[in-house]
mmCIF file with all atom_site columns, C-alpha atoms in Angstrom:
data_model
loop_
_atom_site.group_PDB
_atom_site.id
_atom_site.type_symbol
_atom_site.label_atom_id
_atom_site.label_alt_id
_atom_site.label_comp_id
_atom_site.label_asym_id
_atom_site.label_entity_id
_atom_site.label_seq_id
_atom_site.pdbx_PDB_ins_code
_atom_site.Cartn_x
_atom_site.Cartn_y
_atom_site.Cartn_z
_atom_site.occupancy
_atom_site.B_iso_or_equiv
_atom_site.pdbx_formal_charge
_atom_site.auth_seq_id
_atom_site.auth_comp_id
_atom_site.auth_asym_id
_atom_site.auth_atom_id
_atom_site.pdbx_PDB_model_num
ATOM 1   C CA . UNK A 1 1   ? -16.115 6.615   -0.650  1.00 0.00 ? 1   UNK A CA 1
ATOM 2   C CA . UNK A 1 2   ? -14.059 4.538   1.742   1.00 0.00 ? 2   UNK A CA 1
ATOM 3   C CA . UNK A 1 3   ? -13.167 6.278   4.947   1.00 0.00 ? 3   UNK A CA 1
ATOM 4   C CA . UNK A 1 4   ? -10.442 4.904   7.238   1.00 0.00 ? 4   UNK A CA 1
ATOM 5   C CA . UNK A 1 5   ? -9.133  6.745   10.302  1.00 0.00 ? 5   UNK A CA 1
ATOM 6   C CA . UNK A 1 6   ? -6.070  5.455   12.170  1.00 0.00 ? 6   UNK A CA 1
ATOM 7   C CA . UNK A 1 7   ? -5.115  6.336   15.681  1.00 0.00 ? 7   UNK A CA 1
ATOM 8   C CA . UNK A 1 8   ? -2.751  5.181   18.392  1.00 0.00 ? 8   UNK A CA 1
ATOM 9   C CA . UNK A 1 9   ? 0.609   6.249   17.075  1.00 0.00 ? 9   UNK A CA 1
ATOM 10  C CA . UNK A 1 10  ? 3.257   8.072   19.032  1.00 0.00 ? 10  UNK A CA 1
ATOM 11  C CA . UNK A 1 11  ? 6.767   7.968   20.456  1.00 0.00 ? 11  UNK A CA 1
ATOM 12  C CA . UNK A 1 12  ? 7.751   4.815   22.261  1.00 0.00 ? 12  UNK A CA 1
ATOM 13  C CA . UNK A 1 13  ? 10.972  3.294   23.604  1.00 0.00 ? 13  UNK A CA 1
ATOM 14  C CA . UNK A 1 14  ? 12.483  0.200   22.068  1.00 0.00 ? 14  UNK A CA 1
ATOM 15  C CA . UNK A 1 15  ? 11.038  -3.061  23.406  1.00 0.00 ? 15  UNK A CA 1
ATOM 16  C CA . UNK A 1 16  ? 7.821   -1.436  24.397  1.00 0.00 ? 16  UNK A CA 1
ATOM 17  C CA . UNK A 1 17  ? 4.330   -2.004  22.923  1.00 0.00 ? 17  UNK A CA 1
ATOM 18  C CA . UNK A 1 18  ? 1.740   0.018   21.102  1.00 0.00 ? 18  UNK A CA 1
ATOM 19  C CA . UNK A 1 19  ? -1.721  -0.699  19.731  1.00 0.00 ? 19  UNK A CA 1
ATOM 20  C CA . UNK A 1 20  ? -2.991  0.977   16.615  1.00 0.00 ? 20  UNK A CA 1
ATOM 21  C CA . UNK A 1 21  ? -6.648  1.296   15.691  1.00 0.00 ? 21  UNK A CA 1
ATOM 22  C CA . UNK A 1 22  ? -8.355  1.954   12.389  1.00 0.00 ? 22  UNK A CA 1
ATOM 23  C CA . UNK A 1 23  ? -12.035 2.935   12.323  1.00 0.00 ? 23  UNK A CA 1
ATOM 24  C CA . UNK A 1 24  ? -13.852 2.260   9.080   1.00 0.00 ? 24  UNK A CA 1
ATOM 25  C CA . UNK A 1 25  ? -16.934 3.918   7.658   1.00 0.00 ? 25  UNK A CA 1
ATOM 26  C CA . UNK A 1 26  ? -18.807 4.454   4.371   1.00 0.00 ? 26  UNK A CA 1
ATOM 27  C CA . UNK A 1 27  ? -18.553 0.773   3.391   1.00 0.00 ? 27  UNK A CA 1
ATOM 28  C CA . UNK A 1 28  ? -19.559 -2.587  4.764   1.00 0.00 ? 28  UNK A CA 1
ATOM 29  C CA . UNK A 1 29  ? -16.484 -3.324  6.844   1.00 0.00 ? 29  UNK A CA 1
ATOM 30  C CA . UNK A 1 30  ? -17.436 -6.922  7.536   1.00 0.00 ? 30  UNK A CA 1
ATOM 31  C CA . UNK A 1 31  ? -17.324 -7.744  3.830   1.00 0.00 ? 31  UNK A CA 1
ATOM 32  C CA . UNK A 1 32  ? -13.664 -6.846  3.270   1.00 0.00 ? 32  UNK A CA 1
ATOM 33  C CA . UNK A 1 33  ? -10.223 -8.133  4.143   1.00 0.00 ? 33  UNK A CA 1
ATOM 34  C CA . UNK A 1 34  ? -8.146  -5.438  5.734   1.00 0.00 ? 34  UNK A CA 1
ATOM 35  C CA . UNK A 1 35  ? -4.416  -4.710  5.786   1.00 0.00 ? 35  UNK A CA 1
ATOM 36  C CA . UNK A 1 36  ? -1.765  -2.804  7.589   1.00 0.00 ? 36  UNK A CA 1
ATOM 37  C CA . UNK A 1 37  ? 0.951   -1.165  5.454   1.00 0.00 ? 37  UNK A CA 1
ATOM 38  C CA . UNK A 1 38  ? 3.840   1.014   6.720   1.00 0.00 ? 38  UNK A CA 1
ATOM 39  C CA . UNK A 1 39  ? 6.132   3.477   5.132   1.00 0.00 ? 39  UNK A CA 1
ATOM 40  C CA . UNK A 1 40  ? 9.416   4.538   6.594   1.00 0.00 ? 40  UNK A CA 1
ATOM 41  C CA . UNK A 1 41  ? 10.551  8.148   5.810   1.00 0.00 ? 41  UNK A CA 1
ATOM 42  C CA . UNK A 1 42  ? 11.630  8.401   2.196   1.00 0.00 ? 42  UNK A CA 1
ATOM 43  C CA . UNK A 1 43  ? 10.970  4.723   1.452   1.00 0.00 ? 43  UNK A CA 1
ATOM 44  C CA . UNK A 1 44  ? 8.334   2.809   -0.458  1.00 0.00 ? 44  UNK A CA 1
ATOM 45  C CA . UNK A 1 45  ? 5.404   1.171   1.262   1.00 0.00 ? 45  UNK A CA 1
ATOM 46  C CA . UNK A 1 46  ? 5.886   -2.151  3.087   1.00 0.00 ? 46  UNK A CA 1
ATOM 47  C CA . UNK A 1 47  ? 2.982   -4.571  3.540   1.00 0.00 ? 47  UNK A CA 1
ATOM 48  C CA . UNK A 1 48  ? 2.711   -5.890  7.082   1.00 0.00 ? 48  UNK A CA 1
ATOM 49  C CA . UNK A 1 49  ? -0.350  -7.975  7.605   1.00 0.00 ? 49  UNK A CA 1
ATOM 50  C CA . UNK A 1 50  ? -3.804  -8.954  6.322   1.00 0.00 ? 50  UNK A CA 1
ATOM 51  C CA . UNK A 1 51  ? -6.885  -10.252 8.128   1.00 0.00 ? 51  UNK A CA 1
ATOM 52  C CA . UNK A 1 52  ? -9.813  -11.887 6.332   1.00 0.00 ? 52  UNK A CA 1
ATOM 53  C CA . UNK A 1 53  ? -13.248 -10.364 6.411   1.00 0.00 ? 53  UNK A CA 1
ATOM 54  C CA . UNK A 1 54  ? -14.332 -12.665 9.269   1.00 0.00 ? 54  UNK A CA 1
ATOM 55  C CA . UNK A 1 55  ? -11.021 -12.538 11.149  1.00 0.00 ? 55  UNK A CA 1
ATOM 56  C CA . UNK A 1 56  ? -10.305 -16.228 10.688  1.00 0.00 ? 56  UNK A CA 1
ATOM 57  C CA . UNK A 1 57  ? -7.295  -15.962 8.431   1.00 0.00 ? 57  UNK A CA 1
ATOM 58  C CA . UNK A 1 58  ? -4.249  -13.782 9.036   1.00 0.00 ? 58  UNK A CA 1
ATOM 59  C CA . UNK A 1 59  ? -0.914  -13.484 7.271   1.00 0.00 ? 59  UNK A CA 1
ATOM 60  C CA . UNK A 1 60  ? 2.115   -11.492 8.174   1.00 0.00 ? 60  UNK A CA 1
ATOM 61  C CA . UNK A 1 61  ? 5.372   -10.170 6.715   1.00 0.00 ? 61  UNK A CA 1
ATOM 62  C CA . UNK A 1 62  ? 8.460   -11.866 8.059   1.00 0.00 ? 62  UNK A CA 1
ATOM 63  C CA . UNK A 1 63  ? 9.707   -8.502  9.447   1.00 0.00 ? 63  UNK A CA 1
ATOM 64  C CA . UNK A 1 64  ? 6.830   -8.446  12.012  1.00 0.00 ? 64  UNK A CA 1
ATOM 65  C CA . UNK A 1 65  ? 5.807   -12.080 12.392  1.00 0.00 ? 65  UNK A CA 1
ATOM 66  C CA . UNK A 1 66  ? 5.737   -13.068 16.078  1.00 0.00 ? 66  UNK A CA 1
ATOM 67  C CA . UNK A 1 67  ? 5.871   -9.403  17.238  1.00 0.00 ? 67  UNK A CA 1
ATOM 68  C CA . UNK A 1 68  ? 2.720   -7.863  15.636  1.00 0.00 ? 68  UNK A CA 1
ATOM 69  C CA . UNK A 1 69  ? -0.834  -9.122  15.781  1.00 0.00 ? 69  UNK A CA 1
ATOM 70  C CA . UNK A 1 70  ? -3.656  -7.981  13.493  1.00 0.00 ? 70  UNK A CA 1
ATOM 71  C CA . UNK A 1 71  ? -7.234  -8.272  14.653  1.00 0.00 ? 71  UNK A CA 1
ATOM 72  C CA . UNK A 1 72  ? -10.626 -6.780  14.003  1.00 0.00 ? 72  UNK A CA 1
ATOM 73  C CA . UNK A 1 73  ? -13.973 -6.121  15.597  1.00 0.00 ? 73  UNK A CA 1
ATOM 74  C CA . UNK A 1 74  ? -16.665 -6.113  13.023  1.00 0.00 ? 74  UNK A CA 1
ATOM 75  C CA . UNK A 1 75  ? -19.280 -4.934  15.537  1.00 0.00 ? 75  UNK A CA 1
ATOM 76  C CA . UNK A 1 76  ? -17.222 -1.760  15.975  1.00 0.00 ? 76  UNK A CA 1
ATOM 77  C CA . UNK A 1 77  ? -16.037 -1.453  12.344  1.00 0.00 ? 77  UNK A CA 1
ATOM 78  C CA . UNK A 1 78  ? -12.484 -1.309  13.694  1.00 0.00 ? 78  UNK A CA 1
ATOM 79  C CA . UNK A 1 79  ? -9.173  -2.895  12.708  1.00 0.00 ? 79  UNK A CA 1
ATOM 80  C CA . UNK A 1 80  ? -6.268  -3.205  15.145  1.00 0.00 ? 80  UNK A CA 1
ATOM 81  C CA . UNK A 1 81  ? -2.542  -3.733  15.120  1.00 0.00 ? 81  UNK A CA 1
ATOM 82  C CA . UNK A 1 82  ? -0.931  -4.805  18.388  1.00 0.00 ? 82  UNK A CA 1
ATOM 83  C CA . UNK A 1 83  ? 2.781   -4.131  18.147  1.00 0.00 ? 83  UNK A CA 1
ATOM 84  C CA . UNK A 1 84  ? 5.088   -5.659  20.732  1.00 0.00 ? 84  UNK A CA 1
ATOM 85  C CA . UNK A 1 85  ? 8.890   -5.640  21.107  1.00 0.00 ? 85  UNK A CA 1
ATOM 86  C CA . UNK A 1 86  ? 9.149   -2.544  18.985  1.00 0.00 ? 86  UNK A CA 1
ATOM 87  C CA . UNK A 1 87  ? 12.465  -1.726  17.321  1.00 0.00 ? 87  UNK A CA 1
ATOM 88  C CA . UNK A 1 88  ? 13.980  1.454   16.054  1.00 0.00 ? 88  UNK A CA 1
ATOM 89  C CA . UNK A 1 89  ? 13.528  0.145   12.515  1.00 0.00 ? 89  UNK A CA 1
ATOM 90  C CA . UNK A 1 90  ? 9.706   -0.026  13.077  1.00 0.00 ? 90  UNK A CA 1
ATOM 91  C CA . UNK A 1 91  ? 9.630   3.804   12.917  1.00 0.00 ? 91  UNK A CA 1
ATOM 92  C CA . UNK A 1 92  ? 7.222   4.596   10.116  1.00 0.00 ? 92  UNK A CA 1
ATOM 93  C CA . UNK A 1 93  ? 3.853   5.945   9.109   1.00 0.00 ? 93  UNK A CA 1
ATOM 94  C CA . UNK A 1 94  ? 1.354   3.123   9.537   1.00 0.00 ? 94  UNK A CA 1
ATOM 95  C CA . UNK A 1 95  ? -1.638  2.944   7.223   1.00 0.00 ? 95  UNK A CA 1
ATOM 96  C CA . UNK A 1 96  ? -4.649  0.745   7.278   1.00 0.00 ? 96  UNK A CA 1
ATOM 97  C CA . UNK A 1 97  ? -5.888  -0.198  3.845   1.00 0.00 ? 97  UNK A CA 1
ATOM 98  C CA . UNK A 1 98  ? -8.913  -1.976  2.409   1.00 0.00 ? 98  UNK A CA 1
ATOM 99  C CA . UNK A 1 99  ? -8.056  -5.022  0.372   1.00 0.00 ? 99  UNK A CA 1
ATOM 100 C CA . UNK A 1 100 ? -9.502  -5.569  -3.086  1.00 0.00 ? 100 UNK A CA 1
ATOM 101 C CA . UNK A 1 101 ? -9.027  -9.162  -4.107  1.00 0.00 ? 101 UNK A CA 1
ATOM 102 C CA . UNK A 1 102 ? -8.249  -9.399  -7.824  1.00 0.00 ? 102 UNK A CA 1
ATOM 103 C CA . UNK A 1 103 ? -7.301  -12.639 -9.521  1.00 0.00 ? 103 UNK A CA 1
ATOM 104 C CA . UNK A 1 104 ? -4.683  -14.076 -7.076  1.00 0.00 ? 104 UNK A CA 1
ATOM 105 C CA . UNK A 1 105 ? -4.235  -11.403 -4.434  1.00 0.00 ? 105 UNK A CA 1
ATOM 106 C CA . UNK A 1 106 ? -4.903  -8.016  -3.056  1.00 0.00 ? 106 UNK A CA 1
ATOM 107 C CA . UNK A 1 107 ? -4.367  -4.491  -4.076  1.00 0.00 ? 107 UNK A CA 1
ATOM 108 C CA . UNK A 1 108 ? -5.390  -1.594  -1.838  1.00 0.00 ? 108 UNK A CA 1
ATOM 109 C CA . UNK A 1 109 ? -8.376  0.460   -2.976  1.00 0.00 ? 109 UNK A CA 1
ATOM 110 C CA . UNK A 1 110 ? -8.791  2.640   0.130   1.00 0.00 ? 110 UNK A CA 1
ATOM 111 C CA . UNK A 1 111 ? -6.267  4.033   2.570   1.00 0.00 ? 111 UNK A CA 1
ATOM 112 C CA . UNK A 1 112 ? -6.370  5.931   5.821   1.00 0.00 ? 112 UNK A CA 1
ATOM 113 C CA . UNK A 1 113 ? -4.392  9.059   6.432   1.00 0.00 ? 113 UNK A CA 1
ATOM 114 C CA . UNK A 1 114 ? -1.874  7.169   8.505   1.00 0.00 ? 114 UNK A CA 1
ATOM 115 C CA . UNK A 1 115 ? -0.599  7.335   12.082  1.00 0.00 ? 115 UNK A CA 1
ATOM 116 C CA . UNK A 1 116 ? 3.055   7.959   12.867  1.00 0.00 ? 116 UNK A CA 1
ATOM 117 C CA . UNK A 1 117 ? 5.002   5.571   15.072  1.00 0.00 ? 117 UNK A CA 1
ATOM 118 C CA . UNK A 1 118 ? 8.439   6.635   16.316  1.00 0.00 ? 118 UNK A CA 1
ATOM 119 C CA . UNK A 1 119 ? 10.574  4.148   18.192  1.00 0.00 ? 119 UNK A CA 1
ATOM 120 C CA . UNK A 1 120 ? 13.418  5.877   19.921  1.00 0.00 ? 120 UNK A CA 1
ATOM 121 C CA . UNK A 1 121 ? 15.371  5.761   23.198  1.00 0.00 ? 121 UNK A CA 1
ATOM 122 C CA . UNK B 2 1   ? 9.693   -12.935 -2.133  1.00 0.00 ? 1   UNK B CA 1
ATOM 123 C CA . UNK B 2 2   ? 9.159   -11.097 -5.360  1.00 0.00 ? 2   UNK B CA 1
ATOM 124 C CA . UNK B 2 3   ? 11.342  -7.989  -5.641  1.00 0.00 ? 3   UNK B CA 1
ATOM 125 C CA . UNK B 2 4   ? 9.916   -5.035  -7.542  1.00 0.00 ? 4   UNK B CA 1
ATOM 126 C CA . UNK B 2 5   ? 12.369  -2.582  -9.115  1.00 0.00 ? 5   UNK B CA 1
ATOM 127 C CA . UNK B 2 6   ? 11.271  0.759   -10.504 1.00 0.00 ? 6   UNK B CA 1
ATOM 128 C CA . UNK B 2 7   ? 13.151  3.083   -12.837 1.00 0.00 ? 7   UNK B CA 1
ATOM 129 C CA . UNK B 2 8   ? 14.088  5.821   -13.100 1.00 0.00 ? 8   UNK B CA 1
ATOM 130 C CA . UNK B 2 9   ? 14.225  6.982   -9.482  1.00 0.00 ? 9   UNK B CA 1
ATOM 131 C CA . UNK B 2 10  ? 13.367  10.525  -10.646 1.00 0.00 ? 10  UNK B CA 1
ATOM 132 C CA . UNK B 2 11  ? 11.700  11.625  -13.908 1.00 0.00 ? 11  UNK B CA 1
ATOM 133 C CA . UNK B 2 12  ? 11.644  15.256  -14.982 1.00 0.00 ? 12  UNK B CA 1
ATOM 134 C CA . UNK B 2 13  ? 8.950   15.992  -17.583 1.00 0.00 ? 13  UNK B CA 1
ATOM 135 C CA . UNK B 2 14  ? 7.659   19.225  -19.116 1.00 0.00 ? 14  UNK B CA 1
ATOM 136 C CA . UNK B 2 15  ? 3.960   20.024  -18.709 1.00 0.00 ? 15  UNK B CA 1
ATOM 137 C CA . UNK B 2 16  ? 1.944   18.428  -21.542 1.00 0.00 ? 16  UNK B CA 1
ATOM 138 C CA . UNK B 2 17  ? 4.680   15.948  -22.346 1.00 0.00 ? 17  UNK B CA 1
ATOM 139 C CA . UNK B 2 18  ? 4.547   12.151  -21.935 1.00 0.00 ? 18  UNK B CA 1
ATOM 140 C CA . UNK B 2 19  ? 5.925   10.442  -18.779 1.00 0.00 ? 19  UNK B CA 1
ATOM 141 C CA . UNK B 2 20  ? 6.918   6.767   -18.973 1.00 0.00 ? 20  UNK B CA 1
ATOM 142 C CA . UNK B 2 21  ? 7.652   4.914   -15.745 1.00 0.00 ? 21  UNK B CA 1
ATOM 143 C CA . UNK B 2 22  ? 8.987   1.361   -15.577 1.00 0.00 ? 22  UNK B CA 1
ATOM 144 C CA . UNK B 2 23  ? 8.528   -1.449  -13.083 1.00 0.00 ? 23  UNK B CA 1
ATOM 145 C CA . UNK B 2 24  ? 10.275  -4.789  -13.249 1.00 0.00 ? 24  UNK B CA 1
ATOM 146 C CA . UNK B 2 25  ? 9.463   -7.954  -11.201 1.00 0.00 ? 25  UNK B CA 1
ATOM 147 C CA . UNK B 2 26  ? 12.096  -10.493 -10.133 1.00 0.00 ? 26  UNK B CA 1
ATOM 148 C CA . UNK B 2 27  ? 9.826   -13.245 -11.473 1.00 0.00 ? 27  UNK B CA 1
ATOM 149 C CA . UNK B 2 28  ? 6.608   -13.333 -13.446 1.00 0.00 ? 28  UNK B CA 1
ATOM 150 C CA . UNK B 2 29  ? 3.583   -11.822 -11.823 1.00 0.00 ? 29  UNK B CA 1
ATOM 151 C CA . UNK B 2 30  ? 1.431   -12.299 -14.970 1.00 0.00 ? 30  UNK B CA 1
ATOM 152 C CA . UNK B 2 31  ? -0.758  -9.185  -14.899 1.00 0.00 ? 31  UNK B CA 1
ATOM 153 C CA . UNK B 2 32  ? -1.260  -9.072  -11.190 1.00 0.00 ? 32  UNK B CA 1
ATOM 154 C CA . UNK B 2 33  ? 0.233   -5.649  -10.802 1.00 0.00 ? 33  UNK B CA 1
ATOM 155 C CA . UNK B 2 34  ? -1.083  -2.411  -9.460  1.00 0.00 ? 34  UNK B CA 1
ATOM 156 C CA . UNK B 2 35  ? 0.141   1.232   -9.625  1.00 0.00 ? 35  UNK B CA 1
ATOM 157 C CA . UNK B 2 36  ? -0.290  3.867   -6.948  1.00 0.00 ? 36  UNK B CA 1
ATOM 158 C CA . UNK B 2 37  ? 0.184   7.599   -6.832  1.00 0.00 ? 37  UNK B CA 1
ATOM 159 C CA . UNK B 2 38  ? 1.399   9.274   -3.635  1.00 0.00 ? 38  UNK B CA 1
ATOM 160 C CA . UNK B 2 39  ? 1.429   13.050  -3.205  1.00 0.00 ? 39  UNK B CA 1
ATOM 161 C CA . UNK B 2 40  ? 3.451   14.646  -0.420  1.00 0.00 ? 40  UNK B CA 1
ATOM 162 C CA . UNK B 2 41  ? 1.939   14.137  2.993   1.00 0.00 ? 41  UNK B CA 1
ATOM 163 C CA . UNK B 2 42  ? -0.771  11.883  1.602   1.00 0.00 ? 42  UNK B CA 1
ATOM 164 C CA . UNK B 2 43  ? -1.575  8.197   1.533   1.00 0.00 ? 43  UNK B CA 1
ATOM 165 C CA . UNK B 2 44  ? -1.104  6.290   -1.713  1.00 0.00 ? 44  UNK B CA 1
ATOM 166 C CA . UNK B 2 45  ? -3.974  6.241   -4.127  1.00 0.00 ? 45  UNK B CA 1
ATOM 167 C CA . UNK B 2 46  ? -4.792  3.262   -6.388  1.00 0.00 ? 46  UNK B CA 1
ATOM 168 C CA . UNK B 2 47  ? -4.473  4.174   -10.049 1.00 0.00 ? 47  UNK B CA 1
ATOM 169 C CA . UNK B 2 48  ? -4.224  0.914   -11.968 1.00 0.00 ? 48  UNK B CA 1
ATOM 170 C CA . UNK B 2 49  ? -4.816  -2.777  -11.289 1.00 0.00 ? 49  UNK B CA 1
ATOM 171 C CA . UNK B 2 50  ? -4.580  -5.841  -13.432 1.00 0.00 ? 50  UNK B CA 1
ATOM 172 C CA . UNK B 2 51  ? -1.628  -4.075  -15.104 1.00 0.00 ? 51  UNK B CA 1
ATOM 173 C CA . UNK B 2 52  ? -3.928  -1.937  -17.264 1.00 0.00 ? 52  UNK B CA 1
ATOM 174 C CA . UNK B 2 53  ? -7.330  -1.343  -15.691 1.00 0.00 ? 53  UNK B CA 1
ATOM 175 C CA . UNK B 2 54  ? -7.869  2.151   -14.346 1.00 0.00 ? 54  UNK B CA 1
ATOM 176 C CA . UNK B 2 55  ? -9.387  2.455   -10.920 1.00 0.00 ? 55  UNK B CA 1
ATOM 177 C CA . UNK B 2 56  ? -12.570 4.427   -10.430 1.00 0.00 ? 56  UNK B CA 1
ATOM 178 C CA . UNK B 2 57  ? -12.142 8.075   -11.114 1.00 0.00 ? 57  UNK B CA 1
ATOM 179 C CA . UNK B 2 58  ? -8.659  7.885   -12.544 1.00 0.00 ? 58  UNK B CA 1
ATOM 180 C CA . UNK B 2 59  ? -8.203  10.205  -15.543 1.00 0.00 ? 59  UNK B CA 1
ATOM 181 C CA . UNK B 2 60  ? -7.705  8.614   -18.954 1.00 0.00 ? 60  UNK B CA 1
ATOM 182 C CA . UNK B 2 61  ? -4.286  10.158  -19.377 1.00 0.00 ? 61  UNK B CA 1
ATOM 183 C CA . UNK B 2 62  ? -3.002  7.392   -17.035 1.00 0.00 ? 62  UNK B CA 1
ATOM 184 C CA . UNK B 2 63  ? -2.487  4.036   -18.707 1.00 0.00 ? 63  UNK B CA 1
ATOM 185 C CA . UNK B 2 64  ? -0.752  0.854   -17.759 1.00 0.00 ? 64  UNK B CA 1
ATOM 186 C CA . UNK B 2 65  ? 0.772   -1.906  -19.830 1.00 0.00 ? 65  UNK B CA 1
ATOM 187 C CA . UNK B 2 66  ? 2.879   -4.971  -19.603 1.00 0.00 ? 66  UNK B CA 1
ATOM 188 C CA . UNK B 2 67  ? 2.892   -8.525  -18.355 1.00 0.00 ? 67  UNK B CA 1
ATOM 189 C CA . UNK B 2 68  ? 5.074   -11.089 -16.615 1.00 0.00 ? 68  UNK B CA 1
ATOM 190 C CA . UNK B 2 69  ? 8.109   -9.121  -15.458 1.00 0.00 ? 69  UNK B CA 1
ATOM 191 C CA . UNK B 2 70  ? 7.990   -5.833  -17.325 1.00 0.00 ? 70  UNK B CA 1
ATOM 192 C CA . UNK B 2 71  ? 5.441   -3.087  -16.748 1.00 0.00 ? 71  UNK B CA 1
ATOM 193 C CA . UNK B 2 72  ? 4.921   0.514   -17.749 1.00 0.00 ? 72  UNK B CA 1
ATOM 194 C CA . UNK B 2 73  ? 2.833   3.358   -16.412 1.00 0.00 ? 73  UNK B CA 1
ATOM 195 C CA . UNK B 2 74  ? 2.305   6.163   -18.877 1.00 0.00 ? 74  UNK B CA 1
ATOM 196 C CA . UNK B 2 75  ? 0.992   9.646   -18.276 1.00 0.00 ? 75  UNK B CA 1
ATOM 197 C CA . UNK B 2 76  ? 0.155   10.798  -21.808 1.00 0.00 ? 76  UNK B CA 1
ATOM 198 C CA . UNK B 2 77  ? 0.159   14.559  -21.046 1.00 0.00 ? 77  UNK B CA 1
ATOM 199 C CA . UNK B 2 78  ? 1.638   15.563  -17.718 1.00 0.00 ? 78  UNK B CA 1
ATOM 200 C CA . UNK B 2 79  ? -0.386  17.948  -15.607 1.00 0.00 ? 79  UNK B CA 1
ATOM 201 C CA . UNK B 2 80  ? 0.863   19.907  -12.594 1.00 0.00 ? 80  UNK B CA 1
ATOM 202 C CA . UNK B 2 81  ? -1.372  17.836  -10.313 1.00 0.00 ? 81  UNK B CA 1
ATOM 203 C CA . UNK B 2 82  ? 0.400   14.643  -11.425 1.00 0.00 ? 82  UNK B CA 1
ATOM 204 C CA . UNK B 2 83  ? 3.566   15.579  -9.513  1.00 0.00 ? 83  UNK B CA 1
ATOM 205 C CA . UNK B 2 84  ? 3.946   12.719  -7.046  1.00 0.00 ? 84  UNK B CA 1
ATOM 206 C CA . UNK B 2 85  ? 5.745   9.481   -6.326  1.00 0.00 ? 85  UNK B CA 1
ATOM 207 C CA . UNK B 2 86  ? 4.450   6.454   -8.173  1.00 0.00 ? 86  UNK B CA 1
ATOM 208 C CA . UNK B 2 87  ? 4.682   2.905   -6.832  1.00 0.00 ? 87  UNK B CA 1
ATOM 209 C CA . UNK B 2 88  ? 4.075   -0.487  -8.397  1.00 0.00 ? 88  UNK B CA 1
ATOM 210 C CA . UNK B 2 89  ? 2.870   -3.505  -6.297  1.00 0.00 ? 89  UNK B CA 1
ATOM 211 C CA . UNK B 2 90  ? 2.577   -7.144  -7.158  1.00 0.00 ? 90  UNK B CA 1
ATOM 212 C CA . UNK B 2 91  ? -0.147  -9.384  -5.829  1.00 0.00 ? 91  UNK B CA 1
ATOM 213 C CA . UNK B 2 92  ? 0.575   -12.552 -7.739  1.00 0.00 ? 92  UNK B CA 1
ATOM 214 C CA . UNK B 2 93  ? 2.688   -14.372 -5.133  1.00 0.00 ? 93  UNK B CA 1
ATOM 215 C CA . UNK B 2 94  ? 2.102   -13.590 -1.499  1.00 0.00 ? 94  UNK B CA 1
ATOM 216 C CA . UNK B 2 95  ? 2.654   -13.277 1.349   1.00 0.00 ? 95  UNK B CA 1
ATOM 217 C CA . UNK B 2 96  ? 4.324   -10.912 1.138   1.00 0.00 ? 96  UNK B CA 1
ATOM 218 C CA . UNK B 2 97  ? 2.644   -8.390  -1.091  1.00 0.00 ? 97  UNK B CA 1
ATOM 219 C CA . UNK B 2 98  ? 5.512   -6.251  -2.323  1.00 0.00 ? 98  UNK B CA 1
ATOM 220 C CA . UNK B 2 99  ? 6.026   -2.753  -3.634  1.00 0.00 ? 99  UNK B CA 1
ATOM 221 C CA . UNK B 2 100 ? 8.642   -1.110  -5.740  1.00 0.00 ? 100 UNK B CA 1
ATOM 222 C CA . UNK B 2 101 ? 10.852  1.651   -4.453  1.00 0.00 ? 101 UNK B CA 1
ATOM 223 C CA . UNK B 2 102 ? 9.044   4.378   -6.388  1.00 0.00 ? 102 UNK B CA 1
ATOM 224 C CA . UNK B 2 103 ? 9.578   6.915   -9.214  1.00 0.00 ? 103 UNK B CA 1
ATOM 225 C CA . UNK B 2 104 ? 9.312   10.578  -8.336  1.00 0.00 ? 104 UNK B CA 1
ATOM 226 C CA . UNK B 2 105 ? 7.804   12.620  -11.150 1.00 0.00 ? 105 UNK B CA 1
ATOM 227 C CA . UNK B 2 106 ? 8.728   16.281  -11.203 1.00 0.00 ? 106 UNK B CA 1
ATOM 228 C CA . UNK B 2 107 ? 8.183   19.163  -13.520 1.00 0.00 ? 107 UNK B CA 1
ATOM 229 C CA . UNK B 2 108 ? 11.039  20.071  -15.796 1.00 0.00 ? 108 UNK B CA 1
#
């Protein structure tokens, strides 16, 4: 069973930075694309970014492009999300998720428990 | 960007009765659609992909149908443990991958 454990969330002022981590276990991490998905309180999930299994390909949602950077270290089975220039509207629970490629794109067949990011002055 | 719209926002169903949830895409996504269940304080869980294929371990009372722009998730006989918010997600045209706003299923 997929295990993903996020960390690094917290309370941060607007315009500051934060780095999230996601440690993976119980599957071969280097074989899978990985995603970050966030969920604001009372809202549906919002996909943020994907990184290919080898780290060579990355795609972002427009809402975070240029501010957030996804990366991975396959030797450490760890996924990262560097978040810069944080805004109040970035306040959300942040999940890492394993991507399952089906037909033309990804669904998410494993999720972490999430780490809460609160951006507030 | 493909916009996913779910209805109703809240669905009240008696135990043992059928629950029918709808999801509409702003343009065709063929059958490249997934459904998730999210219980309070928990991460979403994949239920259905390919519009109708149940994920591993998902009970047979959950079924998905539809294609192109109209999709349905059916819970054939609602159990108390099915109380949750259900989301659809398209993966036909991306980025971005997009989710609906959710349907909350509650016990009547």
